[in-house]
Short mmCIF file of C-alpha atoms and ligand atoms in Angstrom, two decimals:
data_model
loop_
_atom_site.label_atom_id
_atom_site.label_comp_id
_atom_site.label_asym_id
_atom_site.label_seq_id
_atom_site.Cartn_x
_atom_site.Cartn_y
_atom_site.Cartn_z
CA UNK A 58 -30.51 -8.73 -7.99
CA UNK A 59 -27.90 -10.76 -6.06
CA UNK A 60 -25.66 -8.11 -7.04
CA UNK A 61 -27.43 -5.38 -5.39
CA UNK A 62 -28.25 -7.72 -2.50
CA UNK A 63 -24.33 -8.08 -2.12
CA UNK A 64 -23.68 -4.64 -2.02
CA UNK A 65 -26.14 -4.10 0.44
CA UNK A 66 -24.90 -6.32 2.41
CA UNK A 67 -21.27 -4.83 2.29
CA UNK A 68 -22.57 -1.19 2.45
CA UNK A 69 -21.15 0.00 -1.09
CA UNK A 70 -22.41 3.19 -2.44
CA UNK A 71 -21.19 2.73 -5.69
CA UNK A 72 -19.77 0.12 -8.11
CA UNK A 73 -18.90 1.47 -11.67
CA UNK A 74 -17.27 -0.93 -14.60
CA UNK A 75 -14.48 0.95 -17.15
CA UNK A 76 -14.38 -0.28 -20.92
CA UNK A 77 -12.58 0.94 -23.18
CA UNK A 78 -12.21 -1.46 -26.41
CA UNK A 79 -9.04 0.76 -27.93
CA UNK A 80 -7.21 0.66 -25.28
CA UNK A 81 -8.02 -2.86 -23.70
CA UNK A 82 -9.04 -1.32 -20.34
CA UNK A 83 -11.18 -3.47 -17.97
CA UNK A 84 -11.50 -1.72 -14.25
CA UNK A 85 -13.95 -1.87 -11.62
CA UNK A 86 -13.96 0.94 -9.07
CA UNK A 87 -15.85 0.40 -6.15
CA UNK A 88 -16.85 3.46 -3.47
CA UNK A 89 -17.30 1.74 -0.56
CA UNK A 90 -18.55 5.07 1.79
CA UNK A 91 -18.28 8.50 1.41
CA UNK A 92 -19.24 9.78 4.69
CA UNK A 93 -16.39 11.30 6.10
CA UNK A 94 -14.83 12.48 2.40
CA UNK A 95 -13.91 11.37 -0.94
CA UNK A 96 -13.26 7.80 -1.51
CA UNK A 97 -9.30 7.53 -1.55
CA UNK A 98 -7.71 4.18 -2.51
CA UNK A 99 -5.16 2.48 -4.58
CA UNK A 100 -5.08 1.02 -8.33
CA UNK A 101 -4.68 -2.88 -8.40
CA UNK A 102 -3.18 -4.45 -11.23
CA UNK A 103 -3.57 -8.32 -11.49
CA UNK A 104 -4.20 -11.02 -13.85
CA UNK A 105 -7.56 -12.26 -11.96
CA UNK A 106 -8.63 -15.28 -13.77
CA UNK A 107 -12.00 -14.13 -14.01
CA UNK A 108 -14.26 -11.09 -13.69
CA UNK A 109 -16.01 -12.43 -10.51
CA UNK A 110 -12.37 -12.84 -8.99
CA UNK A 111 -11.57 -8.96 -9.54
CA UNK A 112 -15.09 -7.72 -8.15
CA UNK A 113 -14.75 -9.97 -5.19
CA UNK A 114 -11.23 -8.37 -4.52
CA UNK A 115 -12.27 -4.34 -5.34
CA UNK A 116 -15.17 -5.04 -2.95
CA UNK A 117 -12.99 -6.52 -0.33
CA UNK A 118 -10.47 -4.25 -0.32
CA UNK A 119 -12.88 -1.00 -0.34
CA UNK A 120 -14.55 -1.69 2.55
CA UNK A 121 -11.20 -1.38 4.17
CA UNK A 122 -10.05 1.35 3.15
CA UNK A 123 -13.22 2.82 4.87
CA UNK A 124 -11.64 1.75 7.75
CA UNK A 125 -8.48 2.03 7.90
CA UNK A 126 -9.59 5.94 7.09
CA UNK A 127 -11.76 6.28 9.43
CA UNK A 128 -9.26 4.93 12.25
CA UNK A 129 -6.46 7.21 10.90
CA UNK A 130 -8.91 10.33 11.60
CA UNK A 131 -8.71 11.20 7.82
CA UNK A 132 -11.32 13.32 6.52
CA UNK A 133 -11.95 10.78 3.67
CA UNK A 134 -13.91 7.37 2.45
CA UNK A 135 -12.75 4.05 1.48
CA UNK A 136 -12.64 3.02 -2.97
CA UNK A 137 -10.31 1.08 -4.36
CA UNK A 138 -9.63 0.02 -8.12
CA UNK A 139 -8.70 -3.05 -9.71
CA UNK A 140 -7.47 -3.06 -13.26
CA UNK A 141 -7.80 -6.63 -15.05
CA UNK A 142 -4.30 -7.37 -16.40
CA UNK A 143 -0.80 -8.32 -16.16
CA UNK A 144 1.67 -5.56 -14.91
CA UNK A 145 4.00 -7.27 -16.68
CA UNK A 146 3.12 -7.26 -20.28
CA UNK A 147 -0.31 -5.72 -20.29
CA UNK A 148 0.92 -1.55 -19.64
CA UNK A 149 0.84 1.43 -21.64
CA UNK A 150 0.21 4.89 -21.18
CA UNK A 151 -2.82 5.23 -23.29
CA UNK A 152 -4.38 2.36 -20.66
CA UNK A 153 -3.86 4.56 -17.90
CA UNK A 154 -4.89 7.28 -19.75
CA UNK A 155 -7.66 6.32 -20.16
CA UNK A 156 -8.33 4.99 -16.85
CA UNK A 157 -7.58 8.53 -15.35
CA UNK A 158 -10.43 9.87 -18.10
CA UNK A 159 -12.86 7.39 -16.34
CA UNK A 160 -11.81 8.60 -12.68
CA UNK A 161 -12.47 12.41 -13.60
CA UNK A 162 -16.08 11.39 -14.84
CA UNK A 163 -16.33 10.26 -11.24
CA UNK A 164 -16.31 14.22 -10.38
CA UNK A 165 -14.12 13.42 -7.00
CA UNK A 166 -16.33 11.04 -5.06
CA UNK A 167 -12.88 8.65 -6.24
CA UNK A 168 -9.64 8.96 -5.56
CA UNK A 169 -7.21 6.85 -6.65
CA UNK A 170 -3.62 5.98 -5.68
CA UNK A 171 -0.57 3.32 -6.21
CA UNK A 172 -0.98 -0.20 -5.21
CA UNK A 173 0.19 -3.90 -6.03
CA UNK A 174 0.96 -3.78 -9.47
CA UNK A 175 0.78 0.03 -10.35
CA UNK A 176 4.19 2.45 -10.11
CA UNK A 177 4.66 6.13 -9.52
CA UNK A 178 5.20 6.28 -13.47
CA UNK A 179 1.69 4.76 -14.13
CA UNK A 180 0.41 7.20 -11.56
CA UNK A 181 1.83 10.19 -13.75
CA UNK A 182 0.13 8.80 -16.81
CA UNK A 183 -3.47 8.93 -14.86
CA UNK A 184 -2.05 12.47 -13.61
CA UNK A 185 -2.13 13.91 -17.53
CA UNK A 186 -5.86 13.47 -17.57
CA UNK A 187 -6.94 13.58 -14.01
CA UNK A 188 -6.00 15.41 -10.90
CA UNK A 189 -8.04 12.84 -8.43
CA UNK A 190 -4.54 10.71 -8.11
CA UNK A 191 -1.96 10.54 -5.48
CA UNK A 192 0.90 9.01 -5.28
CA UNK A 193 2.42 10.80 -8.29
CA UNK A 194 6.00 11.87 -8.84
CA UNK A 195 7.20 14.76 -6.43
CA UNK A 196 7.64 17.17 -9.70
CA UNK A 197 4.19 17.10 -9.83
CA UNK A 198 3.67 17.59 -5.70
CA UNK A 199 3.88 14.11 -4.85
CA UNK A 200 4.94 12.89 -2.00
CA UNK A 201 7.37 10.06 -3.01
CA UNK A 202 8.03 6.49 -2.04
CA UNK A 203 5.48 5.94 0.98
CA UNK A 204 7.29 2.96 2.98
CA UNK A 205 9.63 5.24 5.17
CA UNK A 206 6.22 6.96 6.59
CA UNK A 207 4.73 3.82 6.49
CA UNK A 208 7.67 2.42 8.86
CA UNK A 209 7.68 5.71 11.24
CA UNK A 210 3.74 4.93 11.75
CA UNK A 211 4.40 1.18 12.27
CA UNK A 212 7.26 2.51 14.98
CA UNK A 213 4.88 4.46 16.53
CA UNK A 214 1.94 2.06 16.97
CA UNK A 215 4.80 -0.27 18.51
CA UNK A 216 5.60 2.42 20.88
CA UNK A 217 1.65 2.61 21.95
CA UNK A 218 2.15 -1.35 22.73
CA UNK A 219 5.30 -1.61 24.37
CA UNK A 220 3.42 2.04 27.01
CA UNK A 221 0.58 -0.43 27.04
CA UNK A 222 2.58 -3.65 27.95
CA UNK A 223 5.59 -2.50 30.10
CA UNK A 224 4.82 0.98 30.87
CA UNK A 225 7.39 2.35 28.97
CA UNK A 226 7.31 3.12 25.09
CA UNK A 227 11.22 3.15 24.93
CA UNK A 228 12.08 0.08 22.33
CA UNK A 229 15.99 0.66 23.22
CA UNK A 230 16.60 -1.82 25.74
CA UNK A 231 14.12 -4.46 24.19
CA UNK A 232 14.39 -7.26 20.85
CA UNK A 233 12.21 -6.97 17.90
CA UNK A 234 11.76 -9.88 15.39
CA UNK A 235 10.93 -8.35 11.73
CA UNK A 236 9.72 -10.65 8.83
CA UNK A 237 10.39 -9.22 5.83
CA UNK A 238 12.71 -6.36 4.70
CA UNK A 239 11.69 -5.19 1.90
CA UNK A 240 10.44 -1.39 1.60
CA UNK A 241 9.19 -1.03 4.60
CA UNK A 242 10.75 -3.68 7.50
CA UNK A 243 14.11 -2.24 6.04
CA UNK A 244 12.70 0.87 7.22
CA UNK A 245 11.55 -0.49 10.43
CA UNK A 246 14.16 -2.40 11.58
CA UNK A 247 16.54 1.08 10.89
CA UNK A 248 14.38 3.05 13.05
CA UNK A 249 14.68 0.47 15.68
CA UNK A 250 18.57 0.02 15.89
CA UNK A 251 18.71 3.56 16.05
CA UNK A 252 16.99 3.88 19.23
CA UNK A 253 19.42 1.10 20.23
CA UNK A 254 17.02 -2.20 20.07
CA UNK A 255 18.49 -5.45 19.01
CA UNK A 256 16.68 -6.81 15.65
CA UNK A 257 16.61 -10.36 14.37
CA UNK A 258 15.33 -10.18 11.05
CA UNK A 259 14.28 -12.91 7.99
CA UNK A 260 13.54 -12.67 4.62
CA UNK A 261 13.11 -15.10 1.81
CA UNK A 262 15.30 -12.75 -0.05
CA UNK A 263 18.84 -13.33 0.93
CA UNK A 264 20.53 -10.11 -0.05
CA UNK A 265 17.70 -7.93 1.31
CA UNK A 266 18.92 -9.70 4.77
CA UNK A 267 22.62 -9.51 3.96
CA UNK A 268 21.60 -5.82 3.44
CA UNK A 269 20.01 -5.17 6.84
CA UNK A 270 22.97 -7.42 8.70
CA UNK A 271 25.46 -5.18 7.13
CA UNK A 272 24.02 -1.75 7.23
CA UNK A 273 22.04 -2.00 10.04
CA UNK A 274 23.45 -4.46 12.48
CA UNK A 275 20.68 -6.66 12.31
CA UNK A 276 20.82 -10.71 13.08
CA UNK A 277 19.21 -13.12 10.95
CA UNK A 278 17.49 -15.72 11.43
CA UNK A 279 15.94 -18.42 8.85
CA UNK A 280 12.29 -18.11 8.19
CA UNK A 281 10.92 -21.00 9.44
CA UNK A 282 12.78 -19.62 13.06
CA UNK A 283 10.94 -15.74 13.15
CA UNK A 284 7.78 -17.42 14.73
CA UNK A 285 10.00 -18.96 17.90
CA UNK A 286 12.58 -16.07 18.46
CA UNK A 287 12.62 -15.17 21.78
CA UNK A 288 11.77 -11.33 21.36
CA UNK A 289 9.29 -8.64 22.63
CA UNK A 290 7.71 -7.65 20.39
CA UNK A 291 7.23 -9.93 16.67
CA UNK A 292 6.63 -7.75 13.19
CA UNK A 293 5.02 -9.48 10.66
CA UNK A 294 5.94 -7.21 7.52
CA UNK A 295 5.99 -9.12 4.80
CA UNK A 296 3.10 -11.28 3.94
CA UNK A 297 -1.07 -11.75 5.48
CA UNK A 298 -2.40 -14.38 7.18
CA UNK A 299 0.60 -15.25 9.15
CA UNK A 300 -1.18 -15.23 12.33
CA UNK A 301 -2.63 -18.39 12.21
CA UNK A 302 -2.98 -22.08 13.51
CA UNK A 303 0.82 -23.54 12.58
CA UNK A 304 2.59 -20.23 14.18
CA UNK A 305 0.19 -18.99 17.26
CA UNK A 306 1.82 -21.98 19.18
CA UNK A 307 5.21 -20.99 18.37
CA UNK A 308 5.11 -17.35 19.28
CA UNK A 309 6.98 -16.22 22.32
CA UNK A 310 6.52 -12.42 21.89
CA UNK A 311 4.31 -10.63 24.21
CA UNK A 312 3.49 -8.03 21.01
CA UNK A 313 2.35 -8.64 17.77
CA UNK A 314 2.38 -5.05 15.73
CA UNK A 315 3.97 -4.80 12.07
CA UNK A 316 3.38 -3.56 8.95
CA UNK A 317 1.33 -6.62 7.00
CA UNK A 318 -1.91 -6.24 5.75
CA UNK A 319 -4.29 -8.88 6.61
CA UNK A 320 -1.76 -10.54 9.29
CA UNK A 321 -4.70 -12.79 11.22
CA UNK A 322 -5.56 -15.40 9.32
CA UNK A 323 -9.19 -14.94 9.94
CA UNK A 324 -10.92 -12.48 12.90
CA UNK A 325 -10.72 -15.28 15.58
CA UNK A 326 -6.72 -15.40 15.41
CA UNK A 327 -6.62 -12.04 17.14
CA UNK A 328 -8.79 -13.05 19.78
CA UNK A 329 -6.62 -16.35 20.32
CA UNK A 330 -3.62 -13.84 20.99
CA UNK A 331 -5.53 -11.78 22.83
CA UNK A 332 -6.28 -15.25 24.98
CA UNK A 333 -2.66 -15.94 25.14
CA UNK A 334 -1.83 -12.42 26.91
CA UNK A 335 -0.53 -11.26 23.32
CA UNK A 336 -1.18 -7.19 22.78
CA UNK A 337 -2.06 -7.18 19.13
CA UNK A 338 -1.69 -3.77 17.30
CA UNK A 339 -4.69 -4.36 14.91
CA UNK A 340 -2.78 -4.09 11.03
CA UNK A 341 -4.73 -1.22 9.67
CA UNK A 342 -4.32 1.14 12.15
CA UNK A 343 -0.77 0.56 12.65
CA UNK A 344 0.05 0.43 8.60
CA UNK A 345 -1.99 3.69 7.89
CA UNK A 346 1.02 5.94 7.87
CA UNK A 347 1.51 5.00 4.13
CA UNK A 348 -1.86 6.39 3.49
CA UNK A 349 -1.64 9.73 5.73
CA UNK A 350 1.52 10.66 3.75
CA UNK A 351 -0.33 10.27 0.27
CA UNK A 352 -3.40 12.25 2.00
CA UNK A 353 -1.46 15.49 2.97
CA UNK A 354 -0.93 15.66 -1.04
CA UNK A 355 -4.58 16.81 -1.46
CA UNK A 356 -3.73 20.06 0.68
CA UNK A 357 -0.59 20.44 -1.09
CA UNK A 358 2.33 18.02 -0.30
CA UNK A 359 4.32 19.08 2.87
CA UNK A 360 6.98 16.29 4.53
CA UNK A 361 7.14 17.45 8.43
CA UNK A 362 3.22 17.89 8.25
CA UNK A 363 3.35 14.39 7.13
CA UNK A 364 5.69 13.06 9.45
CA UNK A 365 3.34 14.75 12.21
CA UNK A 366 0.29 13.34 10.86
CA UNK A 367 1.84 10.16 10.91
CA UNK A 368 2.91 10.07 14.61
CA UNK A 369 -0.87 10.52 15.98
CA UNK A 370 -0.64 6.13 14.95
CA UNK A 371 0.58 6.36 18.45
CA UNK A 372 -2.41 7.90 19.87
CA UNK A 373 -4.62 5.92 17.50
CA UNK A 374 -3.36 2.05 18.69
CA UNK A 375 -3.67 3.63 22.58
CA UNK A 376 -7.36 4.86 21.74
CA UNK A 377 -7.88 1.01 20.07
CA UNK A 378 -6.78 -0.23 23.75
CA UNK A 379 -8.53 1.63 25.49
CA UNK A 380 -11.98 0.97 23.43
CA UNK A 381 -11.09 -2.70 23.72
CA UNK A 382 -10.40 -2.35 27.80
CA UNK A 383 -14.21 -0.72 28.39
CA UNK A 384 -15.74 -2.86 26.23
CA UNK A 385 -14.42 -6.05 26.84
CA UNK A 386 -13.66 -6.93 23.65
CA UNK A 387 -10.17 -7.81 21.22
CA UNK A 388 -8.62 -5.27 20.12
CA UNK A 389 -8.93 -6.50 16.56
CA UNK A 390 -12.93 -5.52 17.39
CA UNK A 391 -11.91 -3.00 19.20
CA UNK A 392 -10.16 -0.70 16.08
CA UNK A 393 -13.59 -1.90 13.50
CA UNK A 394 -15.46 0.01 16.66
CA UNK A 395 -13.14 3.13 16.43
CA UNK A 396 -14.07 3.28 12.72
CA UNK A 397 -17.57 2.69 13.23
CA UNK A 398 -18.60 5.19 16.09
CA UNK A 399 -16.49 7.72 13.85
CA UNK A 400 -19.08 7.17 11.11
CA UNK A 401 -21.82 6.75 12.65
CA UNK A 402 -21.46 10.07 14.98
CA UNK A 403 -20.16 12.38 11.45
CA UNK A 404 -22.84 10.77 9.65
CA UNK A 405 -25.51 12.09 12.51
CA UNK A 406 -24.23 15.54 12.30
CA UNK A 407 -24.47 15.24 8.79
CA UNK A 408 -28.16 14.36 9.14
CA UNK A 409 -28.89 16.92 11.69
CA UNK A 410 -27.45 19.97 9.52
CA UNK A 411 -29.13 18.82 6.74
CA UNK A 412 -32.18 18.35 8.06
CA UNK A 413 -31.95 21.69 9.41
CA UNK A 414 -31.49 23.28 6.28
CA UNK A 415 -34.27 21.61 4.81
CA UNK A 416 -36.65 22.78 7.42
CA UNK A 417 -34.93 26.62 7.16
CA UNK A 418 -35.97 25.99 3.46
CA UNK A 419 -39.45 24.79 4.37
CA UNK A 420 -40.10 27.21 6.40
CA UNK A 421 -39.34 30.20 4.00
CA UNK A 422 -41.20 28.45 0.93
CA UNK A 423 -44.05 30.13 0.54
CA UNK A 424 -46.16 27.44 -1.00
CA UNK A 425 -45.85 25.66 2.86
CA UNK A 426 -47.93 28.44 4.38
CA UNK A 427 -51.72 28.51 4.95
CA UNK A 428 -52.38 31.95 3.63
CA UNK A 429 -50.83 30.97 0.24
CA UNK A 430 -52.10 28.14 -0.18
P1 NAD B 616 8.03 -5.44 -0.10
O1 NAD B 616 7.59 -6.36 -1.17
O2 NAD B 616 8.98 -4.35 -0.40
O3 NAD B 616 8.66 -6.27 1.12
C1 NAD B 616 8.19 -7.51 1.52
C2 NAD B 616 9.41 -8.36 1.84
O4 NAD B 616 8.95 -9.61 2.36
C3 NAD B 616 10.26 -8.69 0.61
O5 NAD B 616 11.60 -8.38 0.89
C4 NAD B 616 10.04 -10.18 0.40
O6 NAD B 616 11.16 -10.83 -0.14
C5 NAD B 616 9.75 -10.63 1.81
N1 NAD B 616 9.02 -11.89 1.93
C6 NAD B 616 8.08 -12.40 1.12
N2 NAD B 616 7.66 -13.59 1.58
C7 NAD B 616 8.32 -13.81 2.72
C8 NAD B 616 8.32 -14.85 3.69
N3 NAD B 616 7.54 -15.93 3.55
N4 NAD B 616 9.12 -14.74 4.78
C9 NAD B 616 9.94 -13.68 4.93
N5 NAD B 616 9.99 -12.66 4.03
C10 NAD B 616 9.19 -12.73 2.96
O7 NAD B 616 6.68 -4.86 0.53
P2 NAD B 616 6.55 -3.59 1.49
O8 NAD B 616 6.13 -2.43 0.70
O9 NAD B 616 7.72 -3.52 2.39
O10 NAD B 616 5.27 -4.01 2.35
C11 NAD B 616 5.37 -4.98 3.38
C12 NAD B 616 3.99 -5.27 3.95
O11 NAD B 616 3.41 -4.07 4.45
C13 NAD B 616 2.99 -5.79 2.89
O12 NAD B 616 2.10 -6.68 3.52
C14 NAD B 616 2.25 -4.54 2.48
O13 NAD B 616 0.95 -4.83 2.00
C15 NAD B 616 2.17 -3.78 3.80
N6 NAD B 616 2.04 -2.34 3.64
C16 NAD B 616 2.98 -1.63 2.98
C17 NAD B 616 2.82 -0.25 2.85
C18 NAD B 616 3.88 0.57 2.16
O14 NAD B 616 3.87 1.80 2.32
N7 NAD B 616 4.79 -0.02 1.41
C19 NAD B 616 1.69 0.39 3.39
C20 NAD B 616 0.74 -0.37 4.08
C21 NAD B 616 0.93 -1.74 4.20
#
């Protein structure tokens, strides 16, 4: 019962547990809401110390994928999967073989996709038994590694902040503080020396910032110093929650828009920067460009389609502004009301069609009638 009331309370369709004793696969799949398509999101691998632990987390992370669809004007709903187990030590084909047996039984309300813990290669295995994955090798159609789109979408949303801030979506002339250059702030901070912009970058990995001073001309600058550079615009692209009591103080930005998932700490962080004249490009919107690419592989795989899909982010973060202006609210508010109205409106027209087929139906039954009955 307090199951049930929990997924009420969330709004999950669906919840459905995986077992498969020969193979030692535990996964929960959760379908968060279908209305505007399939459910579409990644696998999670993780050692979760308990069962409760990995429901809490597939239930989480659903419901945002709803979102973060919804936003990106994807015709599609929000799942994820989490797979109990360490990526380490714990893989093997026939485990994701027979995970990808479980996801066709799902008929295609599930789609499922890379994610922390899960490869391309594991992808391929699920790929020999199912064709509801993404993400898979491009000999198969895929679409690749997804962090350069990822990046371009990230640049784009930044471009929608700096129209919004100073008029002028040109980055060239301004600075641009990136934490974390890994797949994608490597990316990121490219793009952004290209169109001329000076980059100060960090990383807790020291080559991966030897890399970016090197190649890309970046400047580094310890980690502890990203929150009190003196730039436009800061990019939080490595880690969540860094938006938060110990750095809001420090920030001297006028932008916050990067790559992170999760970057406020909680909800009320975003309003603080909105308090603070900070423009905050809300993280699921601006990240989505990972998910767009892996998308356009459901219509057959094709790279400048996906690099156009990609740059409507722009478009997207100025709508988010714009909902946030007439309403009065954040604009971390603002981008959950984008993906609401979207639902709520498809979800009427749903309603309305079928409602009218039922009553065309009705209405030629002949049972319904008064001279047959
Ligand atoms: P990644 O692991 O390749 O890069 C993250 C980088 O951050 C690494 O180089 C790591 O050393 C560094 N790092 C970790 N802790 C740090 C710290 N305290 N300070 C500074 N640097 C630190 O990951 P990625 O794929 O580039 O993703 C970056 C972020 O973007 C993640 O939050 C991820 O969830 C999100 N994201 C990525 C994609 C994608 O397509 N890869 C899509 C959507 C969202």
């Amino acid at each position: 019962m307090e199951l049930f009331d929990s997924l009420h309370e969330t709004g999950h369709e669906q919840v459905v547990f995986f077992s498969c004793e020969d193979t030692g696969l535990k996964a929960i799949v959760a379908i968060h809401d279908t209305t505007l398509g399939p459910a579409l999101g990644g696998l999670r691998m993780w050692p979760y110390h308990n069962e409760q632990e990995a429901l809490t987390d597939v239930l989480r992370l659903s419901r945002g994928m709803t979102y973060k669809a919804a936003v990106s004007g994807l015709n599609l709903g929000g799942g994820k999967a989490v797979l109990i187990g360490d990526p380490e030590t714990d893989k093997s084909e026939s485990l994701f073989r027979a995970f990808g047996r479980y996801v066709g039984s799902l008929g295609g309300r599930y789609i499922t996709a890379e994610d922390v813990g899960t490869t391309v290669e594991d992808m391929d295995y699920i790929y020999q038994e199912t064709d509801r994955v993404v993400g898979v090798h491009r000999v198969h159609g895929g679409s690749g590694d997804p962090s350069p789109f990822t990046a371009y979408g990230t640049l784009q949303g930044m471009k929608a902040c700096l129209e919004k801030k100073y008029g002028n979506p040109d980055p060239g002339k301004l600075s641009f503080s990136v934490q974390g250059v890994g797949h994608v702030g490597y990316y990121l901070t490219k793009y952004l020396r290209e169109a001329g912009a000076k980059v100060f970058v960090c990383d807790i990995n020291e080559s991966r910032v030897e890399r970016a001073v090197d190649e890309l001309g970046a400047e580094a600058v310890s980690m502890e110093q990203i929150y009190d550079v003196d730039a436009n615009v800061f990019a939080p692209c490595a880690l969540g929650g860094v938006i938060n009591e110990d750095t809001v103080p420090h920030l001297k930005c006028d932008i916050v828009a990067g790559s992170a998932n999760n970057q406020l700490e909680s909800e009320d962080w975003g309003t603080v920067l909105e308090e603070r004249g900070i423009l905050y490009a809300p993280d699921y919107a601006i990240n989505a460009g990972g998910l767009m690419n892996v998308a356009i592989e459901l219509q057959g795989y094709d790279r400048d389609r996906a690099y156009r899909t990609v740059s409507t982010i722009y478009d997207i973060i100025g709508k988010i502004f714009k909902i946030a202006e007439r309403d009065g609210i954040p604009s971390w508010q603002a981008a959950d009301r984008l993906a609401e109205e979207r639902i709520q409106a498809i979800s009427h027209t749903r309603r309305f069609y079928s409602k009218r087929f039922k009553d065309r139906l009705s209405g030629r039954r002949p049972h319904t009638t008064a001279t047959n009955s």
